[in-house]
């Protein structure tokens, strides 16, 4: 293979498999959601429509991912629990968290109009995500209890805070009044000053929401003797519960018992060492170039559904490029990016402290923001085409220690672009000229670059070198320091550009 010279760069990719028997939980959390809520005039402290939209996105995630059996969310966060035996994407943490956060974000954008029909999306919503590894069911139970307790505490605090502000206090005064107050005192404040019985506040605000799978029996048909023939089916439902970590709630759902197990005892207090483990995260190696590569998930199908031109759809590629420009404008530590087909690689400066170099944070923010942009900008690039399904991407972060290796990484991706594009151009020309896909495949088997060029020239009068450079070489986005704007173009020497731009 022509690209074998560069393939060694793959060895820098590290394993991040979550081992059995750990239970995988993915938690997503809004990025700058306070600003997002203000910009979209969310009601304070809770906006029911915004919460319903979050629940609807979670429902869609549970419907799309068979291995997720339970989820819990409040405010701008949601936690997704995978079944114990899950082998989803070989249990690779980065793959899993990026797919979930990307799907969630993309659905959030596409469903926005349903929940906020009178309000334009003013800027892209995005979420960060991480994997929480629960070593036992007892740990999972503690995790859920910890999250729901946070919901209780925050909701009670913000209910009081906004009541005080609405009654004329400044935000600072309201904060002072609430400083150091206990649960009971807040209850009394609400009751005595505002006539509010906290318990009568809607469950969705006080308790958060659960989206989970239950088992239902359907009658599929009737036997000759008239007896119904039943089939057990899983269905996604949304419920509220005052204590999701209690035995009475958990153990009453057969699907949870089957896929995760039962809670042995009720818990009163979450052990601090458990909470510490929920917060633990690995950092990426310092003083290395971080590359975040994202790749469209099932884009083979996505491109069929949306009738992309074959082998290259200029508009689809321009949409990818436009999202990459937005990423560079949003995340200033990204100094260079290179894209081809449904993938994009973002290079962060060597001394970047973005997200304190936490891999899951960096990957999820970039992939989520990119997905959000892709869904938001769709209309601009395809005004005649409806977005029929949510686009989503996976992502990973890899560290490269020297400029030679980062150059080889980019060369590896660009050689890949060249090989694939040349093959695909020949393949689709043969198919368009009447060959079946199998015949075209057979025809091209074992052919070298030169032979492919000749085939194109002799049979189809196409000089490969004259095809659009975007198709042949891929696209790059980087900052033009002089003009202080993002530059978009096609260049040969990546290393020079990166070094020039990051110092
Ligand atoms: P996963 O990434 O493993 O989920 O699979 P995938 O279906 O996304 O395939 P992969 O990433 O390996 O390859 C990208 C696929 O996207 C190509 O094989 C094409 O089918 C499709 N694609 C990307 N860009 C274009 C385009 O410009 N035109 C057309 N027609 N298809 C494209
Ligand atoms: Mg793909």
Short mmCIF file of C-alpha atoms and ligand atoms in Angstrom, two decimals:
data_model
loop_
_atom_site.label_atom_id
_atom_site.label_comp_id
_atom_site.label_asym_id
_atom_site.label_seq_id
_atom_site.Cartn_x
_atom_site.Cartn_y
_atom_site.Cartn_z
CA UNK A 1 0.00 0.00 0.00
CA UNK A 2 1.26 3.43 -0.89
CA UNK A 3 0.48 4.84 2.52
CA UNK A 4 2.30 2.20 4.58
CA UNK A 5 5.18 4.62 5.10
CA UNK A 6 2.92 6.78 7.23
CA UNK A 7 0.81 4.14 8.87
CA UNK A 8 3.12 3.98 11.89
CA UNK A 9 1.34 7.10 13.20
CA UNK A 10 -1.55 4.83 14.13
CA UNK A 11 0.60 3.36 16.89
CA UNK A 12 0.17 6.60 18.86
CA UNK A 13 -3.51 5.83 19.34
CA UNK A 14 -4.01 4.51 22.86
CA UNK A 15 -6.46 1.87 24.06
CA UNK A 16 -9.32 3.20 26.13
CA UNK A 17 -11.48 0.13 26.56
CA UNK A 18 -13.68 0.05 29.68
CA UNK A 19 -13.06 -3.44 31.01
CA UNK A 20 -15.69 -5.87 32.19
CA UNK A 21 -17.45 -6.02 34.60
CA UNK A 22 -17.52 -2.23 34.95
CA UNK A 23 -20.81 -0.60 34.07
CA UNK A 24 -20.46 2.22 31.53
CA UNK A 25 -22.23 5.50 32.21
CA UNK A 26 -21.95 8.48 29.86
CA UNK A 27 -22.82 11.87 31.31
CA UNK A 28 -23.37 14.85 29.07
CA UNK A 29 -23.60 18.42 30.29
CA UNK A 30 -24.42 21.65 28.49
CA UNK A 31 -21.51 23.94 27.62
CA UNK A 32 -22.11 27.54 28.60
CA UNK A 33 -25.80 26.74 29.05
CA UNK A 34 -26.33 29.75 31.24
CA UNK A 35 -25.50 31.94 28.25
CA UNK A 36 -27.52 29.68 25.97
CA UNK A 37 -30.54 29.89 28.31
CA UNK A 38 -30.30 33.71 28.52
CA UNK A 39 -29.95 34.09 24.76
CA UNK A 40 -33.08 31.99 24.23
CA UNK A 41 -35.02 33.55 27.08
CA UNK A 42 -35.51 30.36 29.08
CA UNK A 43 -37.80 30.74 32.09
CA UNK A 44 -36.03 30.83 35.43
CA UNK A 45 -35.22 28.76 37.36
CA UNK A 46 -36.78 26.05 35.18
CA UNK A 47 -38.06 26.14 31.64
CA UNK A 48 -40.40 23.25 31.08
CA UNK A 49 -40.07 23.35 27.29
CA UNK A 50 -36.29 23.18 27.51
CA UNK A 51 -36.53 20.21 29.88
CA UNK A 52 -39.02 18.48 27.60
CA UNK A 53 -36.61 18.98 24.71
CA UNK A 54 -33.80 17.41 26.77
CA UNK A 55 -36.09 14.47 27.60
CA UNK A 56 -37.05 14.08 23.98
CA UNK A 57 -33.36 13.94 22.96
CA UNK A 58 -32.69 11.34 25.64
CA UNK A 59 -35.65 9.30 24.37
CA UNK A 60 -34.22 9.40 20.88
CA UNK A 61 -30.79 8.28 22.19
CA UNK A 62 -32.37 5.31 24.01
CA UNK A 63 -34.32 4.37 20.90
CA UNK A 64 -31.20 4.50 18.72
CA UNK A 65 -28.79 2.74 21.08
CA UNK A 66 -30.01 -0.68 22.09
CA UNK A 67 -27.41 -1.11 24.82
CA UNK A 68 -28.56 1.90 26.84
CA UNK A 69 -31.28 0.81 29.24
CA UNK A 70 -31.60 3.70 31.66
CA UNK A 71 -30.99 7.43 31.75
CA UNK A 72 -31.47 10.22 34.22
CA UNK A 73 -31.40 13.95 33.59
CA UNK A 74 -32.14 17.36 35.03
CA UNK A 75 -31.30 20.93 34.04
CA UNK A 76 -28.72 20.70 31.21
CA UNK A 77 -27.32 17.27 32.05
CA UNK A 78 -28.17 13.66 31.26
CA UNK A 79 -26.56 10.38 32.31
CA UNK A 80 -26.90 7.26 30.13
CA UNK A 81 -26.40 3.81 31.63
CA UNK A 82 -25.34 0.91 29.40
CA UNK A 83 -26.35 -2.68 30.09
CA UNK A 84 -23.73 -4.66 32.02
CA UNK A 85 -22.80 -6.99 29.15
CA UNK A 86 -22.58 -4.26 26.53
CA UNK A 87 -19.96 -4.71 23.86
CA UNK A 88 -20.89 -1.51 22.08
CA UNK A 89 -17.94 -0.41 19.92
CA UNK A 90 -15.74 -2.81 21.87
CA UNK A 91 -16.35 -0.68 24.98
CA UNK A 92 -14.03 2.06 23.69
CA UNK A 93 -14.64 5.10 25.89
CA UNK A 94 -13.92 7.85 23.37
CA UNK A 95 -15.98 6.27 20.63
CA UNK A 96 -18.94 5.74 22.95
CA UNK A 97 -18.99 9.16 24.57
CA UNK A 98 -18.51 11.00 21.28
CA UNK A 99 -21.31 9.13 19.54
CA UNK A 100 -23.75 9.76 22.37
CA UNK A 101 -22.93 13.46 22.73
CA UNK A 102 -22.99 13.96 18.96
CA UNK A 103 -26.37 12.23 18.54
CA UNK A 104 -27.84 14.11 21.47
CA UNK A 105 -26.65 17.48 20.16
CA UNK A 106 -27.77 16.85 16.64
CA UNK A 107 -31.26 15.82 17.80
CA UNK A 108 -31.38 18.88 20.07
CA UNK A 109 -30.88 21.13 17.04
CA UNK A 110 -33.29 19.26 14.77
CA UNK A 111 -36.06 19.14 17.39
CA UNK A 112 -35.58 22.72 18.57
CA UNK A 113 -38.41 24.09 16.39
CA UNK A 114 -40.85 21.56 17.82
CA UNK A 115 -40.34 22.92 21.34
CA UNK A 116 -39.54 26.58 20.57
CA UNK A 117 -41.57 27.27 17.41
CA UNK A 118 -41.39 31.05 17.77
CA UNK A 119 -37.69 31.26 18.56
CA UNK A 120 -34.75 30.94 16.14
CA UNK A 121 -31.70 29.08 17.39
CA UNK A 122 -29.33 32.00 17.91
CA UNK A 123 -26.16 30.01 18.44
CA UNK A 124 -25.26 26.35 18.45
CA UNK A 125 -25.98 24.37 21.60
CA UNK A 126 -23.15 22.06 22.59
CA UNK A 127 -22.45 19.58 25.33
CA UNK A 128 -19.44 18.03 26.94
CA UNK A 129 -19.37 14.37 27.84
CA UNK A 130 -17.43 11.89 29.89
CA UNK A 131 -17.52 8.25 30.80
CA UNK A 132 -18.08 7.26 34.39
CA UNK A 133 -16.87 3.78 35.18
CA UNK A 134 -18.94 2.02 37.84
CA UNK A 135 -17.14 -1.00 39.25
CA UNK A 136 -20.28 -2.53 40.73
CA UNK A 137 -24.01 -2.02 40.91
CA UNK A 138 -23.56 -0.54 44.36
CA UNK A 139 -21.37 2.15 42.78
CA UNK A 140 -23.94 2.80 40.06
CA UNK A 141 -26.60 3.16 42.74
CA UNK A 142 -24.42 5.68 44.57
CA UNK A 143 -23.82 7.58 41.33
CA UNK A 144 -27.54 7.89 40.61
CA UNK A 145 -28.26 8.93 44.16
CA UNK A 146 -25.49 11.57 43.93
CA UNK A 147 -26.90 13.03 40.70
CA UNK A 148 -30.47 13.14 42.00
CA UNK A 149 -29.34 14.74 45.22
CA UNK A 150 -27.60 17.42 43.15
CA UNK A 151 -30.89 17.99 41.31
CA UNK A 152 -32.71 18.46 44.65
CA UNK A 153 -30.10 20.85 46.04
CA UNK A 154 -29.77 22.96 42.90
CA UNK A 155 -33.49 23.17 42.25
CA UNK A 156 -34.28 24.22 45.79
CA UNK A 157 -31.53 26.85 45.75
CA UNK A 158 -32.47 28.33 42.37
CA UNK A 159 -36.20 28.32 43.18
CA UNK A 160 -35.44 30.46 46.25
CA UNK A 161 -32.91 32.62 44.41
CA UNK A 162 -35.25 33.53 41.56
CA UNK A 163 -38.20 34.13 43.85
CA UNK A 164 -36.06 36.62 45.79
CA UNK A 165 -34.84 38.30 42.60
CA UNK A 166 -38.35 38.52 41.17
CA UNK A 167 -39.49 40.11 44.46
CA UNK A 168 -37.00 42.95 43.97
CA UNK A 169 -33.66 41.77 45.41
CA UNK A 170 -30.49 41.99 43.36
CA UNK A 171 -28.75 38.74 42.51
CA UNK A 172 -25.98 39.50 45.04
CA UNK A 173 -28.50 40.27 47.80
CA UNK A 174 -30.41 37.08 47.08
CA UNK A 175 -27.17 35.08 47.20
CA UNK A 176 -26.32 36.66 50.57
CA UNK A 177 -29.71 35.75 52.02
CA UNK A 178 -29.30 32.13 50.97
CA UNK A 179 -25.68 31.75 52.06
CA UNK A 180 -25.32 28.86 54.52
CA UNK A 181 -29.05 28.14 54.72
CA UNK A 182 -30.15 24.57 55.26
CA UNK A 183 -32.83 22.67 53.37
CA UNK A 184 -35.47 23.30 56.04
CA UNK A 185 -34.78 27.04 56.12
CA UNK A 186 -35.23 27.25 52.35
CA UNK A 187 -38.54 25.42 52.63
CA UNK A 188 -39.66 27.95 55.23
CA UNK A 189 -38.46 30.93 53.21
CA UNK A 190 -40.49 29.77 50.22
CA UNK A 191 -43.55 29.10 52.33
CA UNK A 192 -43.50 32.16 54.54
CA UNK A 193 -42.38 34.79 52.05
CA UNK A 194 -43.94 33.47 48.87
CA UNK A 195 -46.70 31.08 50.02
CA UNK A 196 -45.07 28.22 48.11
CA UNK A 197 -45.18 24.66 49.36
CA UNK A 198 -42.02 23.24 47.79
CA UNK A 199 -43.58 19.78 47.51
CA UNK A 200 -46.20 21.08 45.12
CA UNK A 201 -43.61 22.22 42.56
CA UNK A 202 -43.79 19.98 39.47
CA UNK A 203 -41.91 16.67 39.71
CA UNK A 204 -39.94 17.35 36.55
CA UNK A 205 -38.25 20.28 38.36
CA UNK A 206 -37.79 18.70 41.78
CA UNK A 207 -36.95 15.13 40.84
CA UNK A 208 -35.48 15.30 37.34
CA UNK A 209 -36.55 12.82 34.65
CA UNK A 210 -35.81 9.18 33.86
CA UNK A 211 -35.99 7.74 30.39
CA UNK A 212 -35.78 3.99 30.50
CA UNK A 213 -36.66 0.77 28.74
CA UNK A 214 -39.50 -1.39 29.93
CA UNK A 215 -40.80 -4.69 28.62
CA UNK A 216 -44.30 -4.86 27.20
CA UNK A 217 -46.21 -7.77 25.73
CA UNK A 218 -47.71 -7.35 22.28
CA UNK A 219 -50.24 -9.71 20.73
CA UNK A 220 -48.70 -10.47 17.33
CA UNK A 221 -51.42 -12.79 16.07
CA UNK A 222 -53.95 -15.38 17.14
CA UNK A 223 -53.36 -19.14 16.89
CA UNK A 224 -55.93 -21.37 15.17
CA UNK A 225 -57.53 -22.18 18.53
CA UNK A 226 -58.03 -18.47 19.13
CA UNK A 227 -55.29 -18.12 21.77
CA UNK A 228 -53.24 -14.93 21.45
CA UNK A 229 -49.56 -15.31 20.51
CA UNK A 230 -47.57 -12.76 22.44
CA UNK A 231 -44.14 -11.25 21.97
CA UNK A 232 -42.14 -9.28 24.51
CA UNK A 233 -40.96 -5.95 23.19
CA UNK A 234 -38.90 -3.19 24.72
CA UNK A 235 -40.39 0.24 24.87
CA UNK A 236 -38.86 3.56 25.89
CA UNK A 237 -40.78 5.51 28.52
CA UNK A 238 -40.25 8.65 30.58
CA UNK A 239 -41.04 8.73 34.29
CA UNK A 240 -40.37 10.83 37.38
CA UNK A 241 -39.45 9.34 40.71
CA UNK A 242 -38.52 10.85 44.05
CA UNK A 243 -35.72 8.33 44.59
CA UNK A 244 -34.26 6.65 41.52
CA UNK A 245 -31.61 4.93 43.65
CA UNK A 246 -34.17 3.21 45.88
CA UNK A 247 -34.82 -0.52 45.72
CA UNK A 248 -38.54 0.06 45.31
CA UNK A 249 -38.05 2.10 42.14
CA UNK A 250 -35.20 0.18 40.54
CA UNK A 251 -36.22 -3.38 41.34
CA UNK A 252 -39.72 -2.87 39.99
CA UNK A 253 -38.42 -2.64 36.40
CA UNK A 254 -37.75 -6.05 34.89
CA UNK A 255 -35.55 -4.68 32.13
CA UNK A 256 -33.21 -2.99 34.63
CA UNK A 257 -33.07 -6.15 36.74
CA UNK A 258 -32.25 -8.25 33.71
CA UNK A 259 -29.61 -5.98 32.19
CA UNK A 260 -27.99 -4.50 35.28
CA UNK A 261 -29.15 -6.43 38.38
CA UNK A 262 -31.04 -5.50 41.52
CA UNK A 263 -30.18 -2.99 44.23
CA UNK A 264 -29.54 -4.98 47.40
CA UNK A 265 -30.10 -2.23 49.95
CA UNK A 266 -31.29 1.34 50.09
CA UNK A 267 -28.52 3.84 50.63
CA UNK A 268 -28.58 6.81 52.94
CA UNK A 269 -25.31 8.51 52.23
CA UNK A 270 -22.98 8.33 49.25
CA UNK A 271 -19.42 7.40 50.19
CA UNK A 272 -16.98 10.26 49.45
CA UNK A 273 -14.53 7.86 47.77
CA UNK A 274 -17.25 6.93 45.29
CA UNK A 275 -17.85 10.60 44.46
CA UNK A 276 -14.10 11.00 43.97
CA UNK A 277 -14.07 8.11 41.50
CA UNK A 278 -16.94 9.72 39.57
CA UNK A 279 -14.76 12.76 39.10
CA UNK A 280 -11.54 11.07 38.09
CA UNK A 281 -10.33 11.72 34.53
CA UNK A 282 -7.15 11.05 32.57
CA UNK A 283 -5.13 13.93 31.11
CA UNK A 284 -3.37 13.91 27.77
CA UNK A 285 0.42 14.02 27.72
CA UNK A 286 1.78 17.59 28.10
CA UNK A 287 3.75 19.32 25.30
CA UNK A 288 2.44 17.10 22.55
CA UNK A 289 0.30 18.07 19.58
CA UNK A 290 -3.25 16.93 20.24
CA UNK A 291 -5.19 15.82 17.18
CA UNK A 292 -8.93 15.37 17.47
CA UNK A 293 -10.18 13.37 14.51
CA UNK A 294 -13.89 13.18 13.96
CA UNK A 295 -15.61 10.91 11.46
CA UNK A 296 -19.21 10.82 10.28
CA UNK A 297 -21.09 7.84 11.61
CA UNK A 298 -22.80 5.67 8.99
CA UNK A 299 -22.22 8.37 6.38
CA UNK A 300 -22.48 5.77 3.69
CA UNK A 301 -26.16 5.58 4.52
CA UNK A 302 -26.48 9.27 5.33
CA UNK A 303 -25.13 10.19 1.88
CA UNK A 304 -27.54 7.75 0.18
CA UNK A 305 -30.54 9.08 2.08
CA UNK A 306 -29.65 12.65 1.12
CA UNK A 307 -28.69 11.75 -2.45
CA UNK A 308 -25.17 13.14 -2.32
CA UNK A 309 -23.44 13.29 -5.69
CA UNK A 310 -21.01 10.45 -6.30
CA UNK A 311 -18.15 10.14 -5.62
CA UNK A 312 -17.90 13.72 -4.35
CA UNK A 313 -20.64 16.10 -3.42
CA UNK A 314 -19.22 19.63 -3.50
CA UNK A 315 -21.95 21.03 -1.28
CA UNK A 316 -21.57 18.27 1.33
CA UNK A 317 -17.83 18.93 1.46
CA UNK A 318 -18.40 22.68 1.68
CA UNK A 319 -20.74 22.09 4.59
CA UNK A 320 -18.04 20.06 6.37
CA UNK A 321 -15.52 22.85 5.66
CA UNK A 322 -17.85 25.53 6.92
CA UNK A 323 -18.33 23.62 10.21
CA UNK A 324 -14.54 23.29 10.51
CA UNK A 325 -14.17 27.07 10.09
CA UNK A 326 -16.70 27.50 12.93
CA UNK A 327 -14.68 25.11 15.11
CA UNK A 328 -11.51 27.15 14.59
CA UNK A 329 -13.35 30.36 15.39
CA UNK A 330 -14.86 28.87 18.54
CA UNK A 331 -11.88 26.96 19.93
CA UNK A 332 -8.85 29.20 19.60
CA UNK A 333 -6.37 26.48 20.56
CA UNK A 334 -7.12 24.66 17.32
CA UNK A 335 -4.43 25.96 14.99
CA UNK A 336 -4.96 23.82 11.92
CA UNK A 337 -7.41 21.35 10.49
CA UNK A 338 -7.58 18.99 7.57
CA UNK A 339 -10.69 17.35 6.17
CA UNK A 340 -11.68 14.80 3.59
CA UNK A 341 -14.98 12.99 2.91
CA UNK A 342 -16.83 12.68 6.25
CA UNK A 343 -13.79 13.20 8.46
CA UNK A 344 -11.90 16.17 9.89
CA UNK A 345 -8.71 16.33 11.95
CA UNK A 346 -8.24 19.27 14.31
CA UNK A 347 -4.74 20.02 15.55
CA UNK A 348 -4.42 21.81 18.90
CA UNK A 349 -1.35 23.83 19.78
CA UNK A 350 1.36 21.96 21.62
CA UNK A 351 1.07 23.96 24.83
CA UNK A 352 -2.72 24.02 24.83
CA UNK A 353 -4.38 23.90 28.25
CA UNK A 354 -7.86 23.63 26.75
CA UNK A 355 -10.09 21.59 29.13
CA UNK A 356 -6.93 21.07 31.22
CA UNK A 357 -6.00 18.58 28.50
CA UNK A 358 -8.79 16.20 29.57
CA UNK A 359 -9.33 13.97 26.55
CA UNK A 360 -13.05 13.38 27.00
CA UNK A 361 -13.76 17.07 27.47
CA UNK A 362 -11.78 18.13 24.39
CA UNK A 363 -13.19 15.43 22.13
CA UNK A 364 -16.78 15.85 23.25
CA UNK A 365 -16.80 19.65 22.96
CA UNK A 366 -15.39 19.61 19.45
CA UNK A 367 -17.55 16.76 18.20
CA UNK A 368 -20.69 18.18 19.80
CA UNK A 369 -20.08 21.68 18.45
CA UNK A 370 -19.33 20.31 14.98
CA UNK A 371 -22.55 18.22 14.98
CA UNK A 372 -24.57 21.19 16.15
CA UNK A 373 -23.14 23.33 13.35
CA UNK A 374 -23.69 20.64 10.73
CA UNK A 375 -27.39 20.39 11.62
CA UNK A 376 -27.81 24.16 11.89
CA UNK A 377 -26.05 24.96 8.62
CA UNK A 378 -27.70 22.20 6.62
CA UNK A 379 -30.35 24.51 5.11
CA UNK A 380 -27.71 26.99 3.98
CA UNK A 381 -25.95 24.36 1.87
CA UNK A 382 -28.96 22.24 0.91
CA UNK A 383 -31.88 24.68 0.65
CA UNK A 384 -33.87 22.19 -1.42
CA UNK A 385 -33.24 19.14 0.77
CA UNK A 386 -34.88 18.23 4.04
CA UNK A 387 -32.54 16.89 6.74
CA UNK A 388 -34.08 13.43 6.97
CA UNK A 389 -32.02 11.95 9.79
CA UNK A 390 -29.62 13.31 12.38
CA UNK A 391 -26.00 13.56 11.32
CA UNK A 392 -23.57 12.40 13.96
CA UNK A 393 -19.86 11.87 14.37
CA UNK A 394 -17.44 9.93 16.49
CA UNK A 395 -14.20 11.38 17.75
CA UNK A 396 -10.88 10.55 19.34
CA UNK A 397 -7.86 12.46 20.62
CA UNK A 398 -4.31 11.33 19.86
CA UNK A 399 -1.07 12.96 21.00
CA UNK A 400 1.90 13.35 18.64
CA UNK A 401 5.21 14.36 20.18
CA UNK A 402 7.15 15.99 17.31
CA UNK A 403 6.62 18.10 14.21
CA UNK A 404 7.88 15.26 11.99
CA UNK A 405 5.27 12.92 13.37
CA UNK A 406 2.42 15.40 13.14
CA UNK A 407 3.44 16.02 9.53
CA UNK A 408 3.39 12.27 8.88
CA UNK A 409 -0.03 12.05 10.51
CA UNK A 410 -1.40 14.66 8.10
CA UNK A 411 0.41 13.05 5.17
CA UNK A 412 -1.22 9.74 6.14
CA UNK A 413 -4.67 11.30 5.99
CA UNK A 414 -3.91 13.06 2.70
CA UNK A 415 -2.54 9.93 1.04
CA UNK A 416 -5.72 8.19 2.15
CA UNK A 417 -7.73 10.98 0.53
CA UNK A 418 -5.82 10.58 -2.74
CA UNK A 419 -6.11 6.78 -2.87
CA UNK A 420 -9.82 6.78 -2.03
CA UNK A 421 -10.66 9.60 -4.37
CA UNK A 422 -8.86 8.11 -7.32
CA UNK A 423 -10.47 4.73 -6.73
CA UNK A 424 -13.94 6.20 -6.19
CA UNK A 425 -13.70 8.40 -9.30
CA UNK A 426 -12.88 5.35 -11.45
CA UNK A 427 -15.46 3.18 -9.70
CA UNK A 428 -18.36 5.58 -10.20
CA UNK A 429 -17.37 6.38 -13.80
CA UNK A 430 -17.45 2.65 -14.57
CA UNK A 431 -20.81 2.25 -12.83
CA UNK A 432 -22.26 5.30 -14.60
CA UNK A 433 -21.09 3.83 -17.91
CA UNK A 434 -23.16 0.69 -17.35
CA UNK A 435 -21.07 -1.74 -15.30
CA UNK A 436 -22.49 -3.29 -12.17
CA UNK A 437 -20.80 -2.40 -8.87
CA UNK A 438 -19.28 -5.88 -8.72
CA UNK A 439 -17.92 -5.60 -12.27
CA UNK A 440 -16.43 -2.20 -11.51
CA UNK A 441 -14.79 -3.62 -8.37
CA UNK A 442 -13.32 -6.55 -10.31
CA UNK A 443 -12.08 -4.22 -13.04
CA UNK A 444 -10.16 -2.07 -10.55
CA UNK A 445 -8.74 -4.90 -8.45
CA UNK A 446 -4.95 -4.57 -8.17
CA UNK A 447 -4.67 -1.54 -10.47
CA UNK A 448 -1.97 1.02 -9.72
CA UNK A 449 -2.36 4.80 -9.66
CA UNK A 450 -0.97 5.18 -13.17
CA UNK A 451 -3.38 2.62 -14.62
CA UNK A 452 -6.31 4.37 -12.99
CA UNK A 453 -5.24 7.68 -14.50
CA UNK A 454 -5.04 6.04 -17.92
CA UNK A 455 -8.41 4.41 -17.53
CA UNK A 456 -9.96 7.78 -16.77
CA UNK A 457 -8.21 9.46 -19.68
CA UNK A 458 -8.78 6.77 -22.30
CA UNK A 459 -12.30 5.64 -21.45
CA UNK A 460 -13.79 8.82 -20.10
CA UNK A 461 -11.53 11.62 -21.38
CA UNK A 462 -10.90 12.77 -17.83
CA UNK A 463 -7.51 14.16 -16.89
CA UNK A 464 -7.37 13.31 -13.20
CA UNK A 465 -5.11 16.28 -12.45
CA UNK A 466 -7.78 18.68 -13.65
CA UNK A 467 -10.43 17.47 -11.21
CA UNK A 468 -11.23 19.95 -8.42
CA UNK A 469 -8.35 20.21 -5.98
CA UNK A 470 -10.79 19.89 -3.04
CA UNK A 471 -11.67 16.38 -4.23
CA UNK A 472 -8.08 15.33 -4.90
CA UNK A 473 -6.28 16.84 -1.92
CA UNK A 474 -8.89 17.48 0.78
CA UNK A 475 -9.32 20.83 2.56
CA UNK A 476 -7.46 22.76 5.23
CA UNK A 477 -8.64 25.46 7.57
CA UNK A 478 -6.24 27.63 9.56
CA UNK A 479 -5.86 31.17 10.86
CA UNK A 480 -4.47 33.82 8.63
CA UNK A 481 -2.56 35.86 11.20
CA UNK A 482 -2.13 38.91 9.03
CA UNK A 483 -5.79 39.32 8.18
CA UNK A 484 -6.88 37.88 11.58
CA UNK A 485 -9.46 35.67 9.98
CA UNK A 486 -9.78 31.98 9.24
CA UNK A 487 -8.29 30.95 6.00
CA UNK A 488 -9.64 28.12 3.99
CA UNK A 489 -7.65 26.45 1.28
CA UNK A 490 -5.61 23.60 -0.06
CA UNK A 491 -1.94 23.41 0.70
CA UNK A 492 0.91 21.00 0.32
CA UNK A 493 3.20 21.69 3.24
CA UNK A 494 1.16 21.32 6.41
CA UNK A 495 4.05 21.39 8.84
CA UNK A 496 5.20 24.79 7.80
CA UNK A 497 1.74 26.19 8.30
CA UNK A 498 1.25 24.64 11.70
CA UNK A 499 4.60 25.80 13.01
CA UNK A 500 4.13 29.24 11.59
CA UNK A 501 0.67 29.55 13.09
CA UNK A 502 1.20 28.19 16.56
CA UNK A 503 4.20 30.29 17.59
P1 LIG B 1 -18.47 4.59 9.87
O1 LIG B 1 -17.61 5.83 9.81
O2 LIG B 1 -17.69 3.39 10.27
O3 LIG B 1 -19.71 4.76 10.66
O4 LIG B 1 -18.95 4.28 8.35
P2 LIG B 1 -19.30 5.28 7.17
O5 LIG B 1 -20.52 4.77 6.50
O6 LIG B 1 -19.36 6.70 7.66
O7 LIG B 1 -18.08 5.09 6.17
P3 LIG B 1 -16.63 5.75 6.15
O8 LIG B 1 -16.46 6.75 7.22
O9 LIG B 1 -15.62 4.66 6.05
O10 LIG B 1 -16.63 6.49 4.73
C1 LIG B 1 -17.34 7.67 4.48
C2 LIG B 1 -18.50 7.38 3.56
O11 LIG B 1 -19.29 8.55 3.46
C3 LIG B 1 -18.09 7.07 2.14
O12 LIG B 1 -17.85 5.72 1.95
C4 LIG B 1 -19.30 7.54 1.34
O13 LIG B 1 -20.24 6.50 1.27
C5 LIG B 1 -19.87 8.67 2.16
N1 LIG B 1 -19.48 9.99 1.61
C6 LIG B 1 -18.63 10.89 2.14
N2 LIG B 1 -18.53 11.98 1.34
C7 LIG B 1 -19.32 11.76 0.29
C8 LIG B 1 -19.65 12.51 -0.89
O14 LIG B 1 -19.17 13.62 -1.12
N3 LIG B 1 -20.52 11.94 -1.78
C9 LIG B 1 -21.07 10.71 -1.56
N4 LIG B 1 -21.91 10.19 -2.44
N5 LIG B 1 -20.78 9.99 -0.45
C10 LIG B 1 -19.93 10.49 0.45
MG1 LIG B 2 -17.67 7.64 8.55
#
